Each structure stands twice: as C-alpha cells, then as structure tokens.
Coordinates of C-alpha atoms and ligand atoms in Angstrom, one line a residue:
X10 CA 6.8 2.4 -30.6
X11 CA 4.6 -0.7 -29.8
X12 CA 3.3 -2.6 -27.0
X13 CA 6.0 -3.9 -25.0
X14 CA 4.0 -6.3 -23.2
X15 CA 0.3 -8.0 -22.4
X16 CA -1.2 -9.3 -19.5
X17 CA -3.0 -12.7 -19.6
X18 CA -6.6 -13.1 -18.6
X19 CA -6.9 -15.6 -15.8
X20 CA -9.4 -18.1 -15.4
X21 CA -9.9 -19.9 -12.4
X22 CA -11.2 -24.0 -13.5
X23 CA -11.6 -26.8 -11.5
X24 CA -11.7 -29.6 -13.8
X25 CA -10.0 -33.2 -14.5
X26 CA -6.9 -32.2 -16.4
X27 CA -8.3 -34.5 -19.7
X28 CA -11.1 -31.9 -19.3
X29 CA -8.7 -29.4 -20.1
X30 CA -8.6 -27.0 -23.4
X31 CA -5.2 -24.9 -23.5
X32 CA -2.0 -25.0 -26.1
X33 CA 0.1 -26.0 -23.1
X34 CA -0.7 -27.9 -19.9
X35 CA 2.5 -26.8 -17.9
X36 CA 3.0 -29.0 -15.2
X37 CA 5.5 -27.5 -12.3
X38 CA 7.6 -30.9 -10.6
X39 CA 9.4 -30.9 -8.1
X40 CA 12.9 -32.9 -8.2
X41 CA 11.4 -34.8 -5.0
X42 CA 7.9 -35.6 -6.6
X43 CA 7.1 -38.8 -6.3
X44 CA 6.2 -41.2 -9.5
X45 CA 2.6 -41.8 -8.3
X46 CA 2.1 -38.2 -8.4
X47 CA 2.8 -37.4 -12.1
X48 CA 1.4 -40.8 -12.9
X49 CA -1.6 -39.4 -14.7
X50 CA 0.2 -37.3 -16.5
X51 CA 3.3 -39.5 -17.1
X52 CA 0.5 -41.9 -19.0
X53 CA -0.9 -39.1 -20.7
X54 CA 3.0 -38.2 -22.5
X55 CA 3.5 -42.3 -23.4
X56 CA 5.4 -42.2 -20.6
X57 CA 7.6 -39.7 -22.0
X58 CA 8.3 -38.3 -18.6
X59 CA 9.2 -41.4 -16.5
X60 CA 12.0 -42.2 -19.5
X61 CA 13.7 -38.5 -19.4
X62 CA 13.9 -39.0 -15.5
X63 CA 15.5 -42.0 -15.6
X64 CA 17.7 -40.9 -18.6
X65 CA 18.5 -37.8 -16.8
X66 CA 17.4 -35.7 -19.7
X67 CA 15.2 -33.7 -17.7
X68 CA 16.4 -33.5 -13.8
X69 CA 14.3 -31.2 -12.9
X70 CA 16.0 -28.1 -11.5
X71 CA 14.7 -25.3 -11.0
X72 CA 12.8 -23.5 -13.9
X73 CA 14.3 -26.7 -16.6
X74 CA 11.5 -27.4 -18.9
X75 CA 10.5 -31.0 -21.0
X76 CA 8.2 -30.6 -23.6
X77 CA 6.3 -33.7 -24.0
X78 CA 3.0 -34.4 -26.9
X79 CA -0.2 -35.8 -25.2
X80 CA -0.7 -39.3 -26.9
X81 CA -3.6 -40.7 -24.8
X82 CA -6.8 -40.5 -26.0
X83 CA -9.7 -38.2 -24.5
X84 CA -7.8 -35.1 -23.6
X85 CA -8.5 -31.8 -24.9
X86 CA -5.3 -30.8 -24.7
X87 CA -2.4 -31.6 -27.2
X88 CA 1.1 -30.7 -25.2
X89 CA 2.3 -31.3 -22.0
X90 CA 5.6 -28.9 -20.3
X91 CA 7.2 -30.3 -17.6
X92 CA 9.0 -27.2 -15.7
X93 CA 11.3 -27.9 -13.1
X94 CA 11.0 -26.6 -9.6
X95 CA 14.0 -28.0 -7.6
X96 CA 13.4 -29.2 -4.3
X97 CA 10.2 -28.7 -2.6
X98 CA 12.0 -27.6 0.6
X99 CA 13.7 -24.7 -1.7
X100 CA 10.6 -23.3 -2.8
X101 CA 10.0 -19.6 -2.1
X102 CA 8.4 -16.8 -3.7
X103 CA 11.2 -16.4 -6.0
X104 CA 11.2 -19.4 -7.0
X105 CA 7.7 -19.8 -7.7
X106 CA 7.4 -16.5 -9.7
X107 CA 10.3 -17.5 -12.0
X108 CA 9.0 -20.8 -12.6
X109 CA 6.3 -19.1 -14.0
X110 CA 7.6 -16.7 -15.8
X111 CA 9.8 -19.2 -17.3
X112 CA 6.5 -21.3 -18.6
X113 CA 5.3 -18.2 -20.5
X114 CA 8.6 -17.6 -22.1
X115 CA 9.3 -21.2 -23.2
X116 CA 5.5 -21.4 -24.4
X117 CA 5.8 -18.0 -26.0
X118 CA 9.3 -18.6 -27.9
X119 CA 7.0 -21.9 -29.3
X120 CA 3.9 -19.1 -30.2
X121 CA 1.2 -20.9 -28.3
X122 CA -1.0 -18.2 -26.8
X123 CA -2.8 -20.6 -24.2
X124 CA -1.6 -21.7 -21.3
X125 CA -3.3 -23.9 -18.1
X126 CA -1.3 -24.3 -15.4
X127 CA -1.9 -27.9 -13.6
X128 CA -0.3 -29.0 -10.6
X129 CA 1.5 -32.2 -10.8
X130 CA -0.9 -34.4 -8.8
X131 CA -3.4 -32.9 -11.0
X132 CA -5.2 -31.8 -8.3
X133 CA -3.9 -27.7 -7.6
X134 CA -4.9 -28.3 -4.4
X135 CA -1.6 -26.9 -3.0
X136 CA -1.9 -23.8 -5.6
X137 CA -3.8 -21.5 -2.9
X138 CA -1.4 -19.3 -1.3
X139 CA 0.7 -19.1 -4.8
X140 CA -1.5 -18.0 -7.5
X141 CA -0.3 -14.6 -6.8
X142 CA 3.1 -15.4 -7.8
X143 CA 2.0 -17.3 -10.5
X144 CA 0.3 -14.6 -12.1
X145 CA 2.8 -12.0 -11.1
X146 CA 5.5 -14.3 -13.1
X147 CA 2.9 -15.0 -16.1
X148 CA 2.9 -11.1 -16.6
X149 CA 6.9 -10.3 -16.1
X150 CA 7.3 -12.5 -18.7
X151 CA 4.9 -11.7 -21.3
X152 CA 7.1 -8.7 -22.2
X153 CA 9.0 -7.8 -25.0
X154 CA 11.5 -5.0 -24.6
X155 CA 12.2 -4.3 -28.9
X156 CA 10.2 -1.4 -29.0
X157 CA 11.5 0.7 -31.6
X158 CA 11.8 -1.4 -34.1
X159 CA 11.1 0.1 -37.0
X160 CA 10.0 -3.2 -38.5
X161 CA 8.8 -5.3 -35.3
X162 CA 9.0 -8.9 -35.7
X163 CA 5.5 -10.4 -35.0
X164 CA 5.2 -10.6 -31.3
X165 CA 3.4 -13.3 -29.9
X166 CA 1.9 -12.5 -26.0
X167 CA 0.4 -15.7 -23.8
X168 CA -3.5 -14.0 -24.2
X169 CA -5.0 -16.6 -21.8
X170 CA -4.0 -18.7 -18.3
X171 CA -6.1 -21.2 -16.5
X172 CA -5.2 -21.9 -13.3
X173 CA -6.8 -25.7 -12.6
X174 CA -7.5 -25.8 -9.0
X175 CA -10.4 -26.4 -6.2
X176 CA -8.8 -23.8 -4.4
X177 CA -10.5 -20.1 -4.6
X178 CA -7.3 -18.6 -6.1
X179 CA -9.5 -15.8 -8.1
X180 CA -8.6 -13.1 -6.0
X181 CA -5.1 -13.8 -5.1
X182 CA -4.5 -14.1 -8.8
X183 CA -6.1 -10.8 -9.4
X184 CA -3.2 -9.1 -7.3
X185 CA -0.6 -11.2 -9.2
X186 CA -1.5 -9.5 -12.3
X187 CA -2.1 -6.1 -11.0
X188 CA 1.2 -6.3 -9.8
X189 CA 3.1 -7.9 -12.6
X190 CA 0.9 -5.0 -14.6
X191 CA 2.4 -2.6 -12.4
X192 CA 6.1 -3.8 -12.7
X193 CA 6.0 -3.7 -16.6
X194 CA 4.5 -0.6 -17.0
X195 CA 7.8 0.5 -14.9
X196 CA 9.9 -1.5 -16.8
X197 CA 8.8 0.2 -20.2
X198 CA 9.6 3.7 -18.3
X199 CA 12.9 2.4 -17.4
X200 CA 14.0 0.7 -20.1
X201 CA 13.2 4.4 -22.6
X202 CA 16.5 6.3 -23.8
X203 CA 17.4 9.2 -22.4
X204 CA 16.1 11.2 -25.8
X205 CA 12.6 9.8 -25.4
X206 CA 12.0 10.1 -21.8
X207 CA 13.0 13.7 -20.7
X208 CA 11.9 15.2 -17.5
X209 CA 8.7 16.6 -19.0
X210 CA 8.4 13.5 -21.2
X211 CA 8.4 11.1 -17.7
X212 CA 6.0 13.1 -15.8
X213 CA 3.4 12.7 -18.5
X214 CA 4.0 9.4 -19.1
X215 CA 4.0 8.9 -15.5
X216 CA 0.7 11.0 -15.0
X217 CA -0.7 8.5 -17.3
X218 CA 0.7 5.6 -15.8
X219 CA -0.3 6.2 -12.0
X220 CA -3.4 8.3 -12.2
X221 CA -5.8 5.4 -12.0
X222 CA -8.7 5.6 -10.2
X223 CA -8.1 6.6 -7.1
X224 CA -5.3 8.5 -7.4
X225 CA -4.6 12.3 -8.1
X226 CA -1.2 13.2 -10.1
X227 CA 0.3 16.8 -10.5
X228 CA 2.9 17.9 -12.5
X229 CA 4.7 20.8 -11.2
X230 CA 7.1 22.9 -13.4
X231 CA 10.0 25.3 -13.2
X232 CA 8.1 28.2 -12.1
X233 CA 6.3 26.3 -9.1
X234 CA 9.1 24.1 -8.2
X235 CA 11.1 27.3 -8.0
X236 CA 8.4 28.6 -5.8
X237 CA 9.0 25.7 -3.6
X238 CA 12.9 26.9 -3.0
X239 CA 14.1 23.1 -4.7
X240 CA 17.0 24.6 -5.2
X241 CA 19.1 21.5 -5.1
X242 CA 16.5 20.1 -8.1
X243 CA 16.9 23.4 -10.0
X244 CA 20.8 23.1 -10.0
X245 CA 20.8 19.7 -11.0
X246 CA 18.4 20.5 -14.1
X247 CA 20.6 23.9 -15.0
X248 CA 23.0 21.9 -16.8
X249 CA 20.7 20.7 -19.3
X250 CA 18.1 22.1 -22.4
X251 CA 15.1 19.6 -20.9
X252 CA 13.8 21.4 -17.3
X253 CA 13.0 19.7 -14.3
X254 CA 9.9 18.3 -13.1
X255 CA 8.5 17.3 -9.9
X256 CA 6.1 14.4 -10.1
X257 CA 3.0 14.2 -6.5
X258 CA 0.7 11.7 -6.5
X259 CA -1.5 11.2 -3.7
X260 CA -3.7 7.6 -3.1
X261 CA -6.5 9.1 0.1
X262 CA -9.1 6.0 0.3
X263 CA -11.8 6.8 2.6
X264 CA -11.4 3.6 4.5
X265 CA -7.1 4.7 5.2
X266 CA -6.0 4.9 8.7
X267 CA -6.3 8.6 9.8
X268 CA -2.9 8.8 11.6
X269 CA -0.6 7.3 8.8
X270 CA 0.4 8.7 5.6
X271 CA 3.1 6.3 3.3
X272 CA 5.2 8.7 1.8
X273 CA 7.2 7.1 -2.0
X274 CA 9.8 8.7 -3.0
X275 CA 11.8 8.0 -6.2
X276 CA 14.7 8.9 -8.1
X277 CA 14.1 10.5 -11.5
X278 CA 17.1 11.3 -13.0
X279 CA 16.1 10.5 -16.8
X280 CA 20.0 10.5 -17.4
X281 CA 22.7 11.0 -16.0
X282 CA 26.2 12.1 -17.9
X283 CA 27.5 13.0 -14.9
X284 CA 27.4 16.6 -15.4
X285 CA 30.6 18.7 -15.5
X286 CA 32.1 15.8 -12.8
X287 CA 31.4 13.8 -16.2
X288 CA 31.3 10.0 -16.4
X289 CA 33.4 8.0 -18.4
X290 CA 31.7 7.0 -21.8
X291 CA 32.0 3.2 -21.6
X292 CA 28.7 1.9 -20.4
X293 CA 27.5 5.1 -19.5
X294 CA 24.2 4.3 -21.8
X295 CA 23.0 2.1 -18.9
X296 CA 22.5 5.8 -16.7
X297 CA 18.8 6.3 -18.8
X298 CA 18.0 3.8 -16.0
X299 CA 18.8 6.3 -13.2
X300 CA 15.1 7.3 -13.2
X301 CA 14.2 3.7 -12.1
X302 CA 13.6 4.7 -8.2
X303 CA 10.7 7.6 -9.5
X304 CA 9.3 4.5 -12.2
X305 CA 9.3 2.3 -9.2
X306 CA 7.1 4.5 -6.5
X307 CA 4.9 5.3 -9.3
X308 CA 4.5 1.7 -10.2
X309 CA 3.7 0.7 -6.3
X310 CA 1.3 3.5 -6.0
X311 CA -0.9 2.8 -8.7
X312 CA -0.7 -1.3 -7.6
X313 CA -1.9 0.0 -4.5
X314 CA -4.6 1.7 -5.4
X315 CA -6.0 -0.9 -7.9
X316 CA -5.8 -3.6 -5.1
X317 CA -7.7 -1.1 -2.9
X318 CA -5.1 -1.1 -0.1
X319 CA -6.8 0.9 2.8
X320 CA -3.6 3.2 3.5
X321 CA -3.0 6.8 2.8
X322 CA 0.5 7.4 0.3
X323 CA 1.9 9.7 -1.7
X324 CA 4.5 9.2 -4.3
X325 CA 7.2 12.3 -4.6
X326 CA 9.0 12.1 -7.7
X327 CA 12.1 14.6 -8.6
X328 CA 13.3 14.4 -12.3
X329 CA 16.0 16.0 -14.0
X330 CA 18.4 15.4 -17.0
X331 CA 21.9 15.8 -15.3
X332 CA 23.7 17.4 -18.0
X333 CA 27.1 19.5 -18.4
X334 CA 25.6 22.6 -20.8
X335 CA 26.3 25.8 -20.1
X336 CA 24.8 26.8 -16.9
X337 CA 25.4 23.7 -15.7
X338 CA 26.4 23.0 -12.1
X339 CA 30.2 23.5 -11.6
X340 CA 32.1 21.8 -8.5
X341 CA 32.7 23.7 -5.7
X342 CA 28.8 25.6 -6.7
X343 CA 26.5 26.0 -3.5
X344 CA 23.0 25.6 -3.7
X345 CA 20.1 26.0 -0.6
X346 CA 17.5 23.5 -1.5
X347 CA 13.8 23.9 -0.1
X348 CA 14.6 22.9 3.9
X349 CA 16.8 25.7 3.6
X350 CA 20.0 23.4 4.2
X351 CA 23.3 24.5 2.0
X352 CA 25.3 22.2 0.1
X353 CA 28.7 22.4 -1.6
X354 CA 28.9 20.6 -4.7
X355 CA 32.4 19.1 -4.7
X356 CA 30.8 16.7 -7.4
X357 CA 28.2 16.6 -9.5
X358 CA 27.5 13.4 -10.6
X359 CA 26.2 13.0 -6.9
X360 CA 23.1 14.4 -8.2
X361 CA 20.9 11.6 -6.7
X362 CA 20.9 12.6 -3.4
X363 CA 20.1 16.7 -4.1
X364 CA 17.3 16.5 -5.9
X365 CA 16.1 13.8 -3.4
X366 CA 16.7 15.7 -0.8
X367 CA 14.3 18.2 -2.3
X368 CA 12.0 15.9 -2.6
X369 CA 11.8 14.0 0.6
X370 CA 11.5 17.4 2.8
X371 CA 8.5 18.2 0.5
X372 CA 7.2 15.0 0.9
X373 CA 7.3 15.2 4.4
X374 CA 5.9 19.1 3.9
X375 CA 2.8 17.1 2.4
X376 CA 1.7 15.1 5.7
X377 CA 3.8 12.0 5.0
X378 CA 4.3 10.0 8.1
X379 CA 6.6 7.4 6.9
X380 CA 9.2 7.7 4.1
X381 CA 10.7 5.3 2.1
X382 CA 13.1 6.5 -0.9
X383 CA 14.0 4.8 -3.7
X384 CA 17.3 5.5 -5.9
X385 CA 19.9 4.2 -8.3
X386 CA 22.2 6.1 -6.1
X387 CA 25.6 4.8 -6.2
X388 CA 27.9 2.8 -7.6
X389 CA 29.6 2.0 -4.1
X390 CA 26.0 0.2 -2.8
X391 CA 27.1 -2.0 -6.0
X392 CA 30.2 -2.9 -5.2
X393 CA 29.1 -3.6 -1.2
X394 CA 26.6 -5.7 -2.1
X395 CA 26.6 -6.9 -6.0
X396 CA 23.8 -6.4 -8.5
X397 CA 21.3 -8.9 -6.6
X398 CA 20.9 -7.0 -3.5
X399 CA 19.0 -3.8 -2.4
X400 CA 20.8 -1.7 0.3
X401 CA 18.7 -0.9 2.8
X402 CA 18.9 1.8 5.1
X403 CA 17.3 3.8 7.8
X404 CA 17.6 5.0 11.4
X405 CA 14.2 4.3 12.8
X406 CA 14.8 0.4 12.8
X407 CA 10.8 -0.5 13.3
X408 CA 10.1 0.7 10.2
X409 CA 13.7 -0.9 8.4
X410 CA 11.9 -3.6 10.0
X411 CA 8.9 -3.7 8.7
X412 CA 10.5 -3.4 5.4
X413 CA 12.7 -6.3 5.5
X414 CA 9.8 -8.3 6.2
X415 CA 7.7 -6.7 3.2
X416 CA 11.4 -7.6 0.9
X417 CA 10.9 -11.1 2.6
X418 CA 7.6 -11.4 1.6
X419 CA 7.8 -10.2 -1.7
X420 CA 10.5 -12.5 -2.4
X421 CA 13.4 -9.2 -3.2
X422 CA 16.8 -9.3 -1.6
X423 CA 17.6 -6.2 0.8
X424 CA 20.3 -5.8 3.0
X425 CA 20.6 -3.0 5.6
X426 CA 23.8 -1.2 5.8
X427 CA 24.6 1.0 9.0
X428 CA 24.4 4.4 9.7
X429 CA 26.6 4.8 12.3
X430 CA 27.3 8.6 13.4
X431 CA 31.2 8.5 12.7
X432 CA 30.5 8.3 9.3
X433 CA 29.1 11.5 8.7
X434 CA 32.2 13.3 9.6
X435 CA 32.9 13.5 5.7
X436 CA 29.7 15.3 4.9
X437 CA 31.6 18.3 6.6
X438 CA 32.0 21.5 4.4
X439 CA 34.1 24.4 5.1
X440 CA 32.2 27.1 3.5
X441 CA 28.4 25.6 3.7
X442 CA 26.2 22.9 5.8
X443 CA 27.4 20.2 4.0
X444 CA 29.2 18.7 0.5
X445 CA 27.7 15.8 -1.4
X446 CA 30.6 14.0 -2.2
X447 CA 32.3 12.7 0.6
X448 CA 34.3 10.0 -1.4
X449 CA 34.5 6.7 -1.7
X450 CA 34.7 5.4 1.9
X451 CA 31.1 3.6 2.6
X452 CA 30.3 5.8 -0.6
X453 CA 26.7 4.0 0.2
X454 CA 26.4 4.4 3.5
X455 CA 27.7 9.0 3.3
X456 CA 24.9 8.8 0.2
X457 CA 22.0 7.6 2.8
X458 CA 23.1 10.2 5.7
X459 CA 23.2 12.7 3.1
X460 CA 19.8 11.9 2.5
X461 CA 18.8 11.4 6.3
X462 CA 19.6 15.4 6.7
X463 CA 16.1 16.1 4.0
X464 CA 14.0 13.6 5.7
X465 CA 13.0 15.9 9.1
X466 CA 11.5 13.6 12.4
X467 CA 9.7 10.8 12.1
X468 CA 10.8 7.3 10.1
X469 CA 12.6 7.4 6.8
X470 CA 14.7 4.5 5.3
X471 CA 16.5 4.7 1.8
X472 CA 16.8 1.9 -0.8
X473 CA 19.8 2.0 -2.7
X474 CA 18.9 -0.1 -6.2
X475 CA 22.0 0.9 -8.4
X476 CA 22.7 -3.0 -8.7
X477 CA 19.0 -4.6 -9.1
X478 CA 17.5 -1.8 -11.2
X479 CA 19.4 -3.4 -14.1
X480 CA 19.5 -6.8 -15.7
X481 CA 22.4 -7.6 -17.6
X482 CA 21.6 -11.2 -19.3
X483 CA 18.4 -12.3 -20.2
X484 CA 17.3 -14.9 -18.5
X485 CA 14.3 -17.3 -19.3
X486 CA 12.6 -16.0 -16.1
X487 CA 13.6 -12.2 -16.9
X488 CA 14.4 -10.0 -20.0
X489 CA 17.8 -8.1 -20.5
X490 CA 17.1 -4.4 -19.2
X491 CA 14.7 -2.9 -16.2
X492 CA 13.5 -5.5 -13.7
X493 CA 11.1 -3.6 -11.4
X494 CA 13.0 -4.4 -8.4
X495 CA 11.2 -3.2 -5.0
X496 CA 7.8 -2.6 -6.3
X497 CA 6.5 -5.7 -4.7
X498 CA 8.3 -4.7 -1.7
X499 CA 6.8 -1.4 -1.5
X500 CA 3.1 -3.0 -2.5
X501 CA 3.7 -5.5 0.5
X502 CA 4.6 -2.7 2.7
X503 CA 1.9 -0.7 1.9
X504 CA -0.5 -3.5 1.9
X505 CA 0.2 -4.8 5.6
X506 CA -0.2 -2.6 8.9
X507 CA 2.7 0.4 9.5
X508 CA 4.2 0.0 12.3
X509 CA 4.5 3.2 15.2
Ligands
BES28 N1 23.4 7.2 -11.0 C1 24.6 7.1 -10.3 C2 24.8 5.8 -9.5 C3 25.0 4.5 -10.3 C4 26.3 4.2 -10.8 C5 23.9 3.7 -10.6 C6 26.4 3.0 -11.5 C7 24.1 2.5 -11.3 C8 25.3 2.2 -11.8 C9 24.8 8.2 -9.4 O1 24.2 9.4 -9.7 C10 26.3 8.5 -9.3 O2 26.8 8.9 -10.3 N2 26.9 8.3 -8.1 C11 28.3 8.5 -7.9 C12 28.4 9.2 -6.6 C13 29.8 9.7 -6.3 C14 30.1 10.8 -7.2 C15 29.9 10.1 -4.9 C16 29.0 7.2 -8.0 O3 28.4 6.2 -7.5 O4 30.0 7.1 -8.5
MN29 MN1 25.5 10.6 -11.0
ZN30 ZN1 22.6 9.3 -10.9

C-alpha cells in the first residue's frame, strides 16, 4: 500500500510578488475584480490575462483555471494560474476551500511541487480570516486514492505552499492543515475494502490514527465488550468470522471546562452485506464505507487535540462486519443490548442503529455530557435529502443549534429533520421493547428515535451521512471515494463554547 496523500509545508511571506520563488503563483480572481487590480500581474503574463477576459476564454467561475507563463523580466517566478472564484458576494467557506484544492490539483496533474498563493491585488491583505480554508483545501487535495497498485504510477504531492501576505495567517494556517490532515487520514480509513479493514484491523489502525498526544485509545474485545452486556454489538458481529471491536478514546486537557464532556460517536460497520436481510449485489461494494461515522469521530478527535481545544471529549466507536454466516443474526432474533432495552430484529440490515445504540449508552456511561453520533445510517436520509446534505437530528434543539452553526461555519450542509412523537408508533414490538425496522415511512427520521431510546438524559443529536460519506465523480476540488464529511463540523463544535 502506499501513501495516499501529503501535506504541504506552509510558509507565511510577505514579499512583492516578483520577489517570489514557487513553480506556480496561483492567483484566486474574482469574476467582479477590477482590471487595475490584476494589473501587475496582467503585465507580468504579456497581458495574457486581459486578452482571455475579453475573449471569454477564461470567465472566471468558480474554481476555472488559466495558465499563463511569466514573460516580464525580474520575477523569480516562471508561471502564473489564474483560478476562478465567481463572484465575490458568493464567496463562502466552501468556496474558498475548493478553490484551493482545485489549485493543487491542476498544479499537481502539471507535476510542479511548489505552489505560492498570491492574492490578486498582490497584496493578501484580504487573506486573513481564510488561510484556514486555504490550507484545509491544499491538503484535501494533495491525495491520491490508488493505493494498491501493485505498480503505482509515480505520484507527485504539492511539498511546499507560500502564502504571500502582511497578514499574520501562520496560525490560522496551521489549523487548516491539521484539519485537512485529519480529514485524509479518515478518508484513507474509508476508502479501505472490506478485506483490509476488519473490525480488529480498524481499531488498530484507528488507535494509530487518533492516539496523538493528548489522547488515550483503548481497544476493547469480545470478552470485555461482552462484559459490558453490548449485546446489540455482539449480534450484529455473530454473523461474521472477523469479531467486533469497541473503539474509546478520551481527549482530558487540563485547561477543559470541568462541567462538559463532548461525547463522538461513530458508526463502524467495516461492511455491510446486509446480513441474512441481505442487500442486493449491485453497488453493494460502496457499504466498506459504512464505517465512515467511526473514521469521522476519530478524525475530529485527534484535530482537536492537535489544535489544543480546551474541551473534554471522548470518541465511542462500535465496529462490526455485518455478515450472514452461520450464527448470524436471523429476523425476528431479540437481543438486550447494554441499557438493558430489548429489540426485535425484524431486519438486519438495520444494523446501524444496534450497535450504536450500544455505544451511545456507554458513552454516556463514561461521563459524556453532550452527544453527537455520526452514521451512514440509511438509505431513506438519502433519498430525503440527496447526497449533498447531512440529516440532522436531535431533541434538545440548543445543542442541534449549536451544531447547525458549527455545519455553517465549517462550510458542510446539514438539515434537521423532526422527531416528532407520532412517529415512533412503528418502533412498537409485540414480543420485546422495540423492532429496528420500522419501514420505510421517514425511514430517517424511525432510525434517529431508534437511536434517541440509547442516548439516556441530557443532549444527544444524530447525523445521518449515508449521502455525503461518498463521492461519486471526481471532481477537481475532490477525489472519487470518501470525503470526510462532518469532521470540520464536529472540530468547530468542539472548538467553540457548548451550549447548557
Ligand atoms: N449502511 C446502510 C445505509 C446506507 C444505504 C448507507 C445506502 C449508504 C447508502 C444501513 O445499514 C442500512 O442498510 N439501512 C437500511 C435500513 C432499513 C433496513 C430500515 C436501509 O437504509 O435500507
Ligand atoms: Mn445495513
Ligand atoms: Zn449499515
């Protein structure tokens, strides 16, 4: 297997852009920059620039690139790309990030490895409260997903970004790439088959992954999560060779806030066939994503704890390989999970929401004030809300609140979906507490109450990423396969005050 990715150093520089030394000067324009702005630069191309405008061979929309050679005299520099940004009253974080990433793909595909990044007055003075982004979207896409080839073509990584500026961006760039580190490193978990990331597989890889400095993993096996009474996690994993594991790592800075503890939870179902309620064949490859919740609380934990956030969390991750052997799960099969609740099994290829439920009562057994889950859950969130959209949902609406905000911050796209008490009529069983397939009425909306039973007092909300988890097309801003969704959601959230 090799690297899948790299993340650029940064250096800050506050320097005429002539003064420059890079592969690349990308220059980000907006389609309502005016000509005086991009003079300098305009000269520098031979007035390259100024002649695609008016031709309309470069417009510039959002994340369109010109390539342009530097034919004045006296700069350092031997390339100039132009990248689009759309209208400046457009911009958001987005935006910015895939403009970004879009620079380091376009230089990449061209093997330059060094980048500066120049605002188009030349000045960066308006780079400040973006360099974040920037760096975020340098690392996302300095990634290459081919990694069992078993002849790799030679991979060529961005190794260096300057960031020209006055502006004292270091820090805020440092975050951006501890981030956009985090992300990858979730996306490489994701994107694994099924045959190289089993359970056991995932939670060493994933103690690797998250036990930075600061942060304590364990990895509990069949023995100790039996001695939790997880049955619902046990019967999902009977079906298959590969046991379960249960995945608890706790961030517990001395500088947190005594009264708060963030509790992650993820779903880590390493794949999912469906079990005996088996799925249909055609695109059922895509379910070695449906550990992408678990990759995703792991990856905010560890981004957390490298940026020093002063907040107490915990990240509860339940994995099993929902398979239909032998002692596999059959419908109609009850199981009492560990808050001794009962569940009929009418189905089980609703797997998600057992072991979760499993893990968000131990969670909250653990001191975890506020709970957020995160799950490829169901196919019905999809179809409610496309691939685009996180459904968000939760009963204690401060805390949905303050999550929106984080999503709105971070630049992700959640939705909250209601959890209105009629609904859970269908959860009703006739022989135990509850079933976990209620159908396919609000098949989102059942899934989260389901949940909502496991998650005791106190706030709890439940992201359903079935649609976002997964990229279909590449795009020059984002590789076919895992995209990290709700990480930098979850790292805003964790990063800004929790509300009572
Ligand atoms: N992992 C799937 C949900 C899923 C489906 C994610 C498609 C991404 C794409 C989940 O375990 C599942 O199978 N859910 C069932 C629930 C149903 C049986 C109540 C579903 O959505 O069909
Ligand atoms: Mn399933
Ligand atoms: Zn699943």
């Amino acid at each position: 297997m090799s690297v899948a990715y790299e993340i650029p150093r940064i250096h800050v520089l506050n320097a005429p852009p002539p003064a420059v030394d890079a592969d690349v000067l990308a220059v980000p324009l907006a389609a309502d920059d005016t000509a005086p702005a991009v003079a300098a630069f305009d000269a520098a191309v031979g007035r390259a620039l100024s002649e695609a405008l008016a031709r309309g061979e470069f417009t510039p929309k959002p994340c369109e690139t010109f390539w342009a050679p530097i034919v004045a005299t006296g700069w350092k520099a031997r390339r100039v790309l132009f990248i689009g940004l759309g209208p400046r009253a457009e911009m958001s974080a987005e935006r910015v990030r895939r403009v970004a990433s879009t620079a380091v793909t376009t230089v990449r595909a061209q093997r330059f490895g060094r980048l500066a990044w120049i605002d188009a007055d030349g000045t960066g003075q308006d780079d400040g409260g973006r360099a974040d982004l920037l760096c975020e979207g340098f690392a996302l896409a300095n990634f290459d997903g081919a990694v069992h080839k078993s002849r790799p073509e030679p991979r060529f990584f961005v190794t260096d970004v300057t960031l020209v500026t006055a502006a004292p961006v270091h820090a805020s760039a440092q975050s951006g790439a501890i981030i956009g580190d985090a992300i990858n490193g979730a996306r490489v978990l994701v994107n694994e088959p099924g045959n190289h990331l089993t359970p056991a597989i995932f939670a060493d890889k994933a103690a690797k992954f998250v036990g930075v400095d600061g942060i304590s993993v364990e990895v509990l096996d069949v023995p100790q999560i039996e001695a939790l009474n997880m049955g619902m996690l046990l019967g999902v994993g009977r079906g298959s060779a590969e046991p379960p594991r249960l995945i608890v790592a706790r961030y517990e800075p001395a500088d947190a806030a005594r009264d708060v503890t963030l509790g992650l939870v993820g779903k880590g179902i390493t794949f999912d066939t469906g079990g005996i309620s088996i799925k249909p064949a055609d695109g059922m490859e895509r379910m070695k994503d449906d550990m992408a919740g678990g990759a995703t609380v792991l990856a905010a934990l560890r981004a957390l704890a490298q940026l020093r956030a002063p907040i107490r969390a915990i990240a509860v991750v339940a994995s099993a390989e929902n398979m239909p052997g032998s002692r596999a799960l059959k419908p109609g099969d009850v199981l009492r999970g560990a808050s001794g609740l009962t569940v009929e099994v009418n189905n089980t290829d609703a797997e998600g929401r057992l072991i979760l439920g499993d893990a968000l009562w131990h969670a909250r057994q653990l001191g975890a004030t506020h709970l957020v889950d995160v799950a490829t859950l169901t196919g019905a969130c999809i179809v409610a809300l496309g691939k685009i959209t996180t459904g968000l949902f939760g009963s204690h609406q401060p805390w949905v609140d303050a999550i929106r905000l984080a999503a709105a911050r971070g630049g992700e796209k959640v939705w909250q979906m209601p959890l209105f008490e009629e609904y859970k009529d269908a959860l009703k069983s006739d022989i135990a507490d509850m079933i976990n397939s209620p159908g396919r009425a609000a098949g989102a909306v059942t899934a989260a109450m389901f949940l909502r039973e496991f998650a005791g007092s106190g706030p709890w909300a439940h992201m359903d990423i079935a649609g976002p988890a997964w990229h279909e097309d590449s795009k020059p801003w984002l590789a076919r396969g895992a995209t990290g969704t709700m990480i930098r959601t979850l790292v805003e959230l964790g990063r800004a005050p929790i509300p009572r």
